[in-house]
Amino acid sequence: MKKYSLNAQEILLSFNVVERGYVKMELNDKIVIIGVTGYIGAWVAKKLTDIGYTQIVGTYRNEAKAGQLQTMLPNVKFYKANLGETENWHEVLSEAKWIFNQGSASSPDDKTFKDRGRTKEKGIRMLLQMAAQSGTVKKIVHTTAESTIAYGNDDPSKTTFTEDDWTNEDREGLFDHNMVSKTMEERAAWSFIRSDENTTNIIMTTIHPTHVMGPSFAPWHNDMIYAMLRGDRAMADSQLYGVDVRDAAAMNIALMKSTEANGTRHFASAFKSTYSTLLNLIKEQFTDEQIKAVLGHTARIIPGDEAADILSHCHSTSYYQDMVPRMLNRIEYKTNYPDVYAYQYTEPNTTVIEAMEKMLKDKNKG
């Protein structure tokens, strides 16, 4: 990625004046953050607050989390609202101009990956329909995932993926429901945006974070470090792409302001590493007692080439074709738009260390 001398805050502040390729967001414009209590959403709210935006609305599902975040961000107005349900959305979207969507519809009745996908399709369509009906919404930045781009590939020789690629949600044997449901959701969103139903010509940009790590703004979040490395279990070593949560939030805002990003999909990825590299860094920087306090037992990591040999009998499966190239460090993510989101990424060591320190701090408070 291209490096710049300005930091994220300075770049975002500079966008408050009209520049080529950027839209001016007025400080008193109404901004909606759907899923404001989420890992990225809370940081989006914090960064917008620091820049000086005064009409920030956040939607939530969990009352306790919203109440705690309200004390941390008293300028944000909170509404309980679920995607897929109509309650409160007219008020949330009234006079709104900019939407950051960190949320996704879900239902306890969903039984299959496709069920989850259909629920998410209905939720995103409802949101976009109501945004169009508001008559004021100009643009939405929809956060989805790398899982909508780089999986379910039928061609085992393909190792480089860009934002032009799509996960094949119909590929038999996909092992993660997000690969199916989030892809179905994103396709439904683009279908609406490009259809006659988009009567007010709302613009959309999608952001596709890789493994999101780094210190949480709110104390209830555990990042991908916790998800990946905790637990008394064995796991295959593998490459991974990652991004600091604060950079993912800054990138949301940068993409909202960029006219060059209109109608396009964007990886959010700052570095490439492996599970074993992250675990070794943690063991170098923290005591066994500290690691146990955060992660409990840590996973036993099997070298990637050994894991690939173990899985060789299932070489024709989607899991093998998706994961073994990652175990062997062969997959490359290459953005089509290296200059659209122009800010300095946080170094991975800083991300990991500050994430562990924040989780320790939150544990000690608890």
Coordinates of C-alpha atoms in Angstrom, one line a residue:
M1 CA 0.0 0.0 0.0
K2 CA 1.1 3.6 -0.7
K3 CA 2.5 5.4 2.4
Y4 CA 1.9 9.0 3.2
S5 CA 3.4 11.4 5.8
L6 CA 0.1 12.6 7.2
N7 CA -1.6 10.4 9.8
A8 CA -5.2 9.2 9.5
Q9 CA -6.6 12.1 11.6
E10 CA -4.8 14.8 9.6
I11 CA -5.9 13.2 6.3
L12 CA -9.5 13.0 7.4
L13 CA -9.5 16.6 8.7
S14 CA -8.1 17.8 5.3
F15 CA -11.1 16.2 3.6
N16 CA -13.4 18.8 5.2
V17 CA -12.4 21.2 2.4
V18 CA -13.4 20.5 -1.2
E19 CA -10.6 18.7 -3.1
R20 CA -10.5 16.9 -6.4
G21 CA -11.9 13.5 -5.9
Y22 CA -13.5 14.2 -2.5
V23 CA -17.0 15.2 -1.4
K24 CA -17.5 17.7 1.3
M25 CA -19.3 16.4 4.4
E26 CA -20.5 19.2 6.5
L27 CA -19.9 19.0 10.2
N28 CA -23.6 19.4 10.9
D29 CA -24.7 16.7 8.4
K30 CA -26.7 13.8 9.9
I31 CA -24.6 10.7 9.9
V32 CA -26.0 7.2 10.7
I33 CA -23.8 4.4 12.0
I34 CA -25.7 1.1 11.9
G35 CA -24.2 -1.2 14.5
V36 CA -22.5 1.5 16.5
T37 CA -21.7 -0.8 19.4
G38 CA -19.7 -3.1 17.1
Y39 CA -16.0 -3.4 17.0
I40 CA -15.5 -1.2 13.9
G41 CA -18.7 0.9 14.4
A42 CA -17.6 2.2 17.8
W43 CA -14.3 3.4 16.4
V44 CA -16.1 5.1 13.4
A45 CA -18.2 7.0 15.9
K46 CA -15.2 8.0 18.0
K47 CA -13.2 9.2 14.9
L48 CA -16.2 11.2 13.6
T49 CA -16.7 12.7 17.0
D50 CA -13.0 13.7 17.1
I51 CA -13.2 15.3 13.7
G52 CA -16.1 17.5 14.9
Y53 CA -19.3 16.0 13.4
T54 CA -22.3 17.0 15.6
Q55 CA -25.2 14.9 14.3
I56 CA -24.2 11.3 14.7
V57 CA -26.9 8.7 15.1
G58 CA -26.0 5.1 16.1
T59 CA -28.2 2.1 16.0
Y60 CA -27.8 -0.8 18.4
R61 CA -29.4 -4.1 19.5
N62 CA -28.0 -4.5 23.0
E63 CA -29.3 -2.1 25.6
A64 CA -26.4 -2.6 28.1
K65 CA -23.7 -2.0 25.5
A66 CA -25.5 1.1 24.1
G67 CA -25.8 2.5 27.6
Q68 CA -22.1 2.1 28.3
L69 CA -21.1 3.5 24.9
Q70 CA -23.4 6.5 25.5
T71 CA -21.3 7.5 28.5
M72 CA -18.2 7.3 26.3
L73 CA -19.7 9.1 23.4
P74 CA -22.3 11.5 24.9
N75 CA -22.7 13.4 21.6
V76 CA -24.0 10.3 19.7
K77 CA -27.8 9.8 19.7
F78 CA -28.7 6.1 20.1
Y79 CA -31.7 4.2 18.7
K80 CA -32.6 0.6 19.1
A81 CA -33.2 -0.7 15.6
N82 CA -32.8 -4.1 13.9
L83 CA -32.2 -4.7 10.2
G84 CA -35.2 -6.6 8.9
E85 CA -37.6 -4.9 11.3
T86 CA -39.2 -1.5 10.6
E87 CA -39.3 -0.1 14.1
N88 CA -37.5 3.3 14.5
W89 CA -35.9 3.3 11.1
H90 CA -38.0 6.2 9.7
E91 CA -36.8 8.4 12.6
V92 CA -33.2 7.1 12.3
L93 CA -33.0 7.8 8.6
S94 CA -35.0 11.1 8.5
E95 CA -32.7 13.9 7.2
A96 CA -29.7 11.5 7.2
K97 CA -27.2 12.0 4.4
W98 CA -24.4 9.5 5.1
I99 CA -24.8 5.9 6.3
F100 CA -22.0 3.6 7.6
N101 CA -23.5 0.1 7.8
Q102 CA -21.7 -2.2 10.2
G103 CA -24.8 -4.3 10.8
S104 CA -26.4 -7.3 9.3
A105 CA -29.8 -8.9 9.7
S106 CA -30.1 -12.2 11.5
S107 CA -32.8 -14.6 12.7
P108 CA -32.8 -17.4 15.2
D109 CA -35.0 -19.4 12.8
D110 CA -32.2 -19.6 10.2
K111 CA -31.2 -23.3 9.8
T112 CA -28.8 -23.3 6.8
F113 CA -26.2 -21.0 5.3
K114 CA -28.7 -20.1 2.6
D115 CA -31.3 -19.3 5.2
R116 CA -28.9 -16.8 6.8
G117 CA -28.2 -15.4 3.4
R118 CA -31.8 -14.8 2.6
T119 CA -32.3 -13.1 6.0
K120 CA -29.4 -10.8 5.3
E121 CA -30.7 -10.1 1.8
K122 CA -34.1 -9.0 3.2
G123 CA -32.4 -6.8 5.8
I124 CA -30.1 -4.9 3.4
R125 CA -32.9 -4.5 0.9
M126 CA -35.2 -3.0 3.6
L127 CA -32.4 -0.6 4.6
L128 CA -31.8 0.6 1.1
Q129 CA -35.5 0.9 0.3
M130 CA -36.0 3.1 3.4
A131 CA -32.9 5.1 2.6
A132 CA -34.3 5.9 -0.8
Q133 CA -37.7 6.7 0.6
S134 CA -36.0 9.2 3.0
G135 CA -35.0 11.4 0.0
T136 CA -31.9 12.7 1.8
V137 CA -29.4 9.8 1.9
K138 CA -26.6 10.4 -0.5
K139 CA -24.2 7.5 0.1
I140 CA -23.8 4.3 2.1
V141 CA -20.5 2.6 3.0
H142 CA -21.4 -1.0 3.6
T143 CA -18.9 -3.1 5.6
T144 CA -18.9 -6.7 4.4
A145 CA -15.8 -9.0 4.5
E146 CA -13.0 -10.6 2.5
S147 CA -15.2 -13.7 2.6
T148 CA -17.3 -12.2 -0.2
I149 CA -14.3 -12.1 -2.5
A150 CA -11.7 -14.8 -2.2
Y151 CA -13.4 -18.2 -1.4
G152 CA -15.4 -20.9 -3.2
N153 CA -13.0 -20.7 -6.1
D154 CA -13.4 -23.4 -8.7
D155 CA -10.0 -22.9 -10.2
P156 CA -7.3 -24.3 -8.0
S157 CA -4.6 -22.5 -10.0
K158 CA -5.9 -19.1 -9.1
T159 CA -3.9 -17.5 -6.4
T160 CA -4.3 -13.8 -6.8
F161 CA -7.6 -12.0 -5.9
T162 CA -8.7 -8.5 -6.4
E163 CA -12.0 -6.6 -5.7
D164 CA -13.2 -7.9 -9.1
D165 CA -13.5 -11.4 -7.7
W166 CA -16.5 -12.9 -6.0
T167 CA -16.9 -15.8 -3.7
N168 CA -19.1 -18.5 -5.3
E169 CA -21.8 -18.9 -2.6
D170 CA -23.2 -21.9 -4.5
R171 CA -19.9 -23.8 -4.3
E172 CA -20.6 -27.1 -2.5
G173 CA -18.8 -27.6 0.7
L174 CA -18.1 -24.0 1.9
F175 CA -17.3 -24.3 5.5
D176 CA -18.1 -20.8 6.8
H177 CA -21.6 -19.4 6.7
N178 CA -20.3 -15.9 6.2
M179 CA -18.9 -16.9 2.9
V180 CA -22.4 -17.7 1.8
S181 CA -24.6 -15.3 3.7
K182 CA -22.4 -12.2 3.4
T183 CA -21.9 -12.8 -0.3
M184 CA -25.7 -13.1 -0.8
E185 CA -26.2 -9.9 1.2
E186 CA -23.7 -7.9 -0.8
R187 CA -25.0 -9.1 -4.2
A188 CA -28.5 -8.1 -3.1
A189 CA -27.2 -4.6 -2.1
W190 CA -25.5 -4.0 -5.4
S191 CA -28.6 -5.3 -7.2
F192 CA -30.7 -2.7 -5.5
I193 CA -28.2 0.1 -6.0
R194 CA -28.1 -0.6 -9.8
S195 CA -31.9 -1.0 -10.2
D196 CA -34.8 1.3 -10.8
E197 CA -35.8 0.9 -7.2
N198 CA -32.9 3.2 -6.3
T199 CA -35.1 6.2 -7.1
T200 CA -32.9 8.8 -5.4
N201 CA -29.6 7.4 -6.9
I202 CA -28.0 6.5 -3.6
I203 CA -24.3 5.8 -4.0
M204 CA -22.7 2.7 -2.4
T205 CA -19.1 1.7 -1.7
T206 CA -18.3 -1.6 0.0
I207 CA -15.3 -2.2 2.3
H208 CA -14.0 -5.8 2.8
P209 CA -11.9 -6.1 6.0
T210 CA -9.5 -9.0 6.3
H211 CA -8.7 -10.1 9.9
V212 CA -9.5 -7.1 12.1
M213 CA -7.3 -6.7 15.1
G214 CA -6.2 -4.0 17.5
P215 CA -7.5 -2.4 20.7
S216 CA -11.2 -2.1 21.1
F217 CA -12.8 1.2 21.9
A218 CA -15.5 -0.5 24.0
P219 CA -14.5 -3.1 26.6
W220 CA -16.8 -5.9 25.4
H221 CA -14.9 -6.6 22.1
N222 CA -12.4 -9.4 21.5
D223 CA -10.5 -9.1 18.3
M224 CA -9.4 -11.8 15.8
I225 CA -6.3 -12.5 17.9
Y226 CA -8.6 -13.9 20.6
A227 CA -10.8 -15.7 18.1
M228 CA -7.8 -17.3 16.3
L229 CA -5.3 -18.2 19.1
R230 CA -7.3 -19.0 22.2
G231 CA -8.2 -22.5 23.3
D232 CA -6.6 -25.8 24.0
R233 CA -6.8 -27.2 20.4
A234 CA -4.6 -27.9 17.4
M235 CA -4.8 -25.7 14.3
A236 CA -3.0 -25.4 11.0
D237 CA -0.6 -22.6 10.5
S238 CA -1.7 -20.3 7.7
Q239 CA -1.1 -17.0 6.1
L240 CA -3.5 -14.2 7.0
Y241 CA -4.1 -10.7 5.9
G242 CA -4.9 -8.2 8.7
V243 CA -5.9 -4.6 9.4
D244 CA -6.0 -2.6 12.6
V245 CA -9.5 -1.8 13.7
R246 CA -8.7 1.9 13.9
D247 CA -7.5 1.9 10.3
A248 CA -10.6 0.0 9.2
A249 CA -12.7 2.8 10.8
A250 CA -10.6 5.5 9.2
M251 CA -10.9 3.7 5.9
N252 CA -14.7 3.7 6.2
I253 CA -14.6 7.5 6.5
A254 CA -12.1 8.0 3.7
L255 CA -14.2 5.9 1.4
M256 CA -17.3 7.8 2.3
K257 CA -15.5 11.1 1.4
S258 CA -13.9 9.8 -1.9
T259 CA -15.9 10.2 -5.1
E260 CA -13.4 8.0 -6.7
A261 CA -14.6 5.2 -4.5
N262 CA -18.2 5.5 -5.6
G263 CA -19.7 2.3 -6.8
T264 CA -16.6 0.2 -6.1
R265 CA -15.5 -2.6 -3.7
H266 CA -12.4 -2.2 -1.5
F267 CA -10.1 -4.6 0.5
A268 CA -9.3 -3.3 3.9
S269 CA -5.9 -5.0 4.4
A270 CA -2.7 -3.6 5.8
F271 CA -0.4 -6.5 6.3
K272 CA 0.2 -10.1 5.7
S273 CA 1.3 -12.5 8.4
T274 CA 0.8 -16.0 9.8
Y275 CA -0.9 -17.4 12.9
S276 CA 2.5 -18.6 14.3
T277 CA 4.1 -15.2 13.8
L278 CA 1.4 -13.5 15.8
L279 CA 1.6 -16.1 18.6
N280 CA 5.4 -15.9 18.7
L281 CA 5.2 -12.1 19.0
I282 CA 2.7 -12.4 21.9
K283 CA 4.9 -14.9 23.7
E284 CA 7.9 -12.5 23.3
Q285 CA 6.0 -9.5 24.6
F286 CA 3.8 -10.9 27.4
T287 CA 4.3 -13.2 30.3
D288 CA 2.6 -16.6 30.5
E289 CA 0.3 -15.3 33.2
Q290 CA -0.8 -12.4 31.0
I291 CA -1.3 -14.6 28.0
K292 CA -3.4 -17.0 30.1
A293 CA -5.5 -14.1 31.5
V294 CA -6.4 -13.1 28.0
L295 CA -6.4 -16.2 25.9
G296 CA -6.6 -19.1 28.4
H297 CA -4.8 -22.0 26.8
T298 CA -3.2 -21.1 23.4
A299 CA -3.8 -23.2 20.3
R300 CA -1.1 -25.7 19.3
I301 CA -0.1 -24.6 15.7
I302 CA 0.7 -27.3 13.2
P303 CA 3.1 -26.2 10.4
G304 CA 1.2 -25.4 7.2
D305 CA 3.0 -27.9 5.0
E306 CA 2.3 -30.7 7.5
A307 CA -1.4 -29.8 7.7
A308 CA -1.5 -29.7 3.9
D309 CA -0.2 -33.3 3.7
I310 CA -2.8 -34.4 6.3
L311 CA -5.5 -33.0 4.1
S312 CA -4.2 -34.3 0.8
H313 CA -6.9 -37.0 0.7
C314 CA -9.6 -34.4 0.4
H315 CA -7.9 -32.3 -2.4
S316 CA -11.1 -32.0 -4.4
T317 CA -13.1 -30.3 -1.6
S318 CA -13.8 -26.6 -1.4
Y319 CA -12.1 -26.5 2.0
Y320 CA -8.9 -27.9 0.6
Q321 CA -8.9 -25.6 -2.4
D322 CA -9.6 -22.6 -0.2
M323 CA -7.4 -23.3 2.7
V324 CA -4.4 -25.3 1.7
P325 CA -3.0 -22.5 -0.6
R326 CA -3.2 -20.3 2.4
M327 CA -1.4 -22.9 4.6
L328 CA 1.4 -22.8 1.9
N329 CA 1.4 -19.0 1.7
R330 CA 0.4 -18.8 -1.9
I331 CA -2.6 -16.5 -1.9
E332 CA -2.2 -12.8 -2.8
Y333 CA -4.7 -10.0 -2.2
K334 CA -4.1 -7.1 -4.6
T335 CA -6.3 -4.0 -4.4
N336 CA -7.4 -2.3 -7.6
Y337 CA -7.4 1.0 -5.8
P338 CA -4.2 1.6 -3.9
D339 CA -4.6 5.4 -3.9
V340 CA -8.2 5.8 -2.9
Y341 CA -7.7 5.4 0.8
A342 CA -4.6 7.4 1.5
Y343 CA -3.4 7.1 5.0
Q344 CA -0.6 5.4 7.0
Y345 CA -1.4 1.9 8.2
T346 CA -0.6 0.9 11.7
E347 CA 2.3 -1.6 11.9
P348 CA 1.2 -5.2 12.7
N349 CA 3.4 -5.4 15.8
T350 CA 1.8 -2.3 17.2
T351 CA -1.6 -3.6 16.4
V352 CA -1.1 -7.0 18.2
I353 CA 0.7 -5.5 21.2
E354 CA -1.9 -2.8 21.8
A355 CA -4.7 -5.3 21.3
M356 CA -3.3 -7.6 24.0
E357 CA -2.7 -4.6 26.3
K358 CA -6.3 -3.4 25.9
M359 CA -7.7 -6.9 26.5
L360 CA -5.6 -7.2 29.6
K361 CA -6.8 -3.8 30.9
D362 CA -10.4 -4.8 30.3
K363 CA -9.9 -8.1 32.0
N364 CA -8.4 -6.4 35.1
K365 CA -11.3 -4.0 35.2
G366 CA -13.7 -6.9 35.1

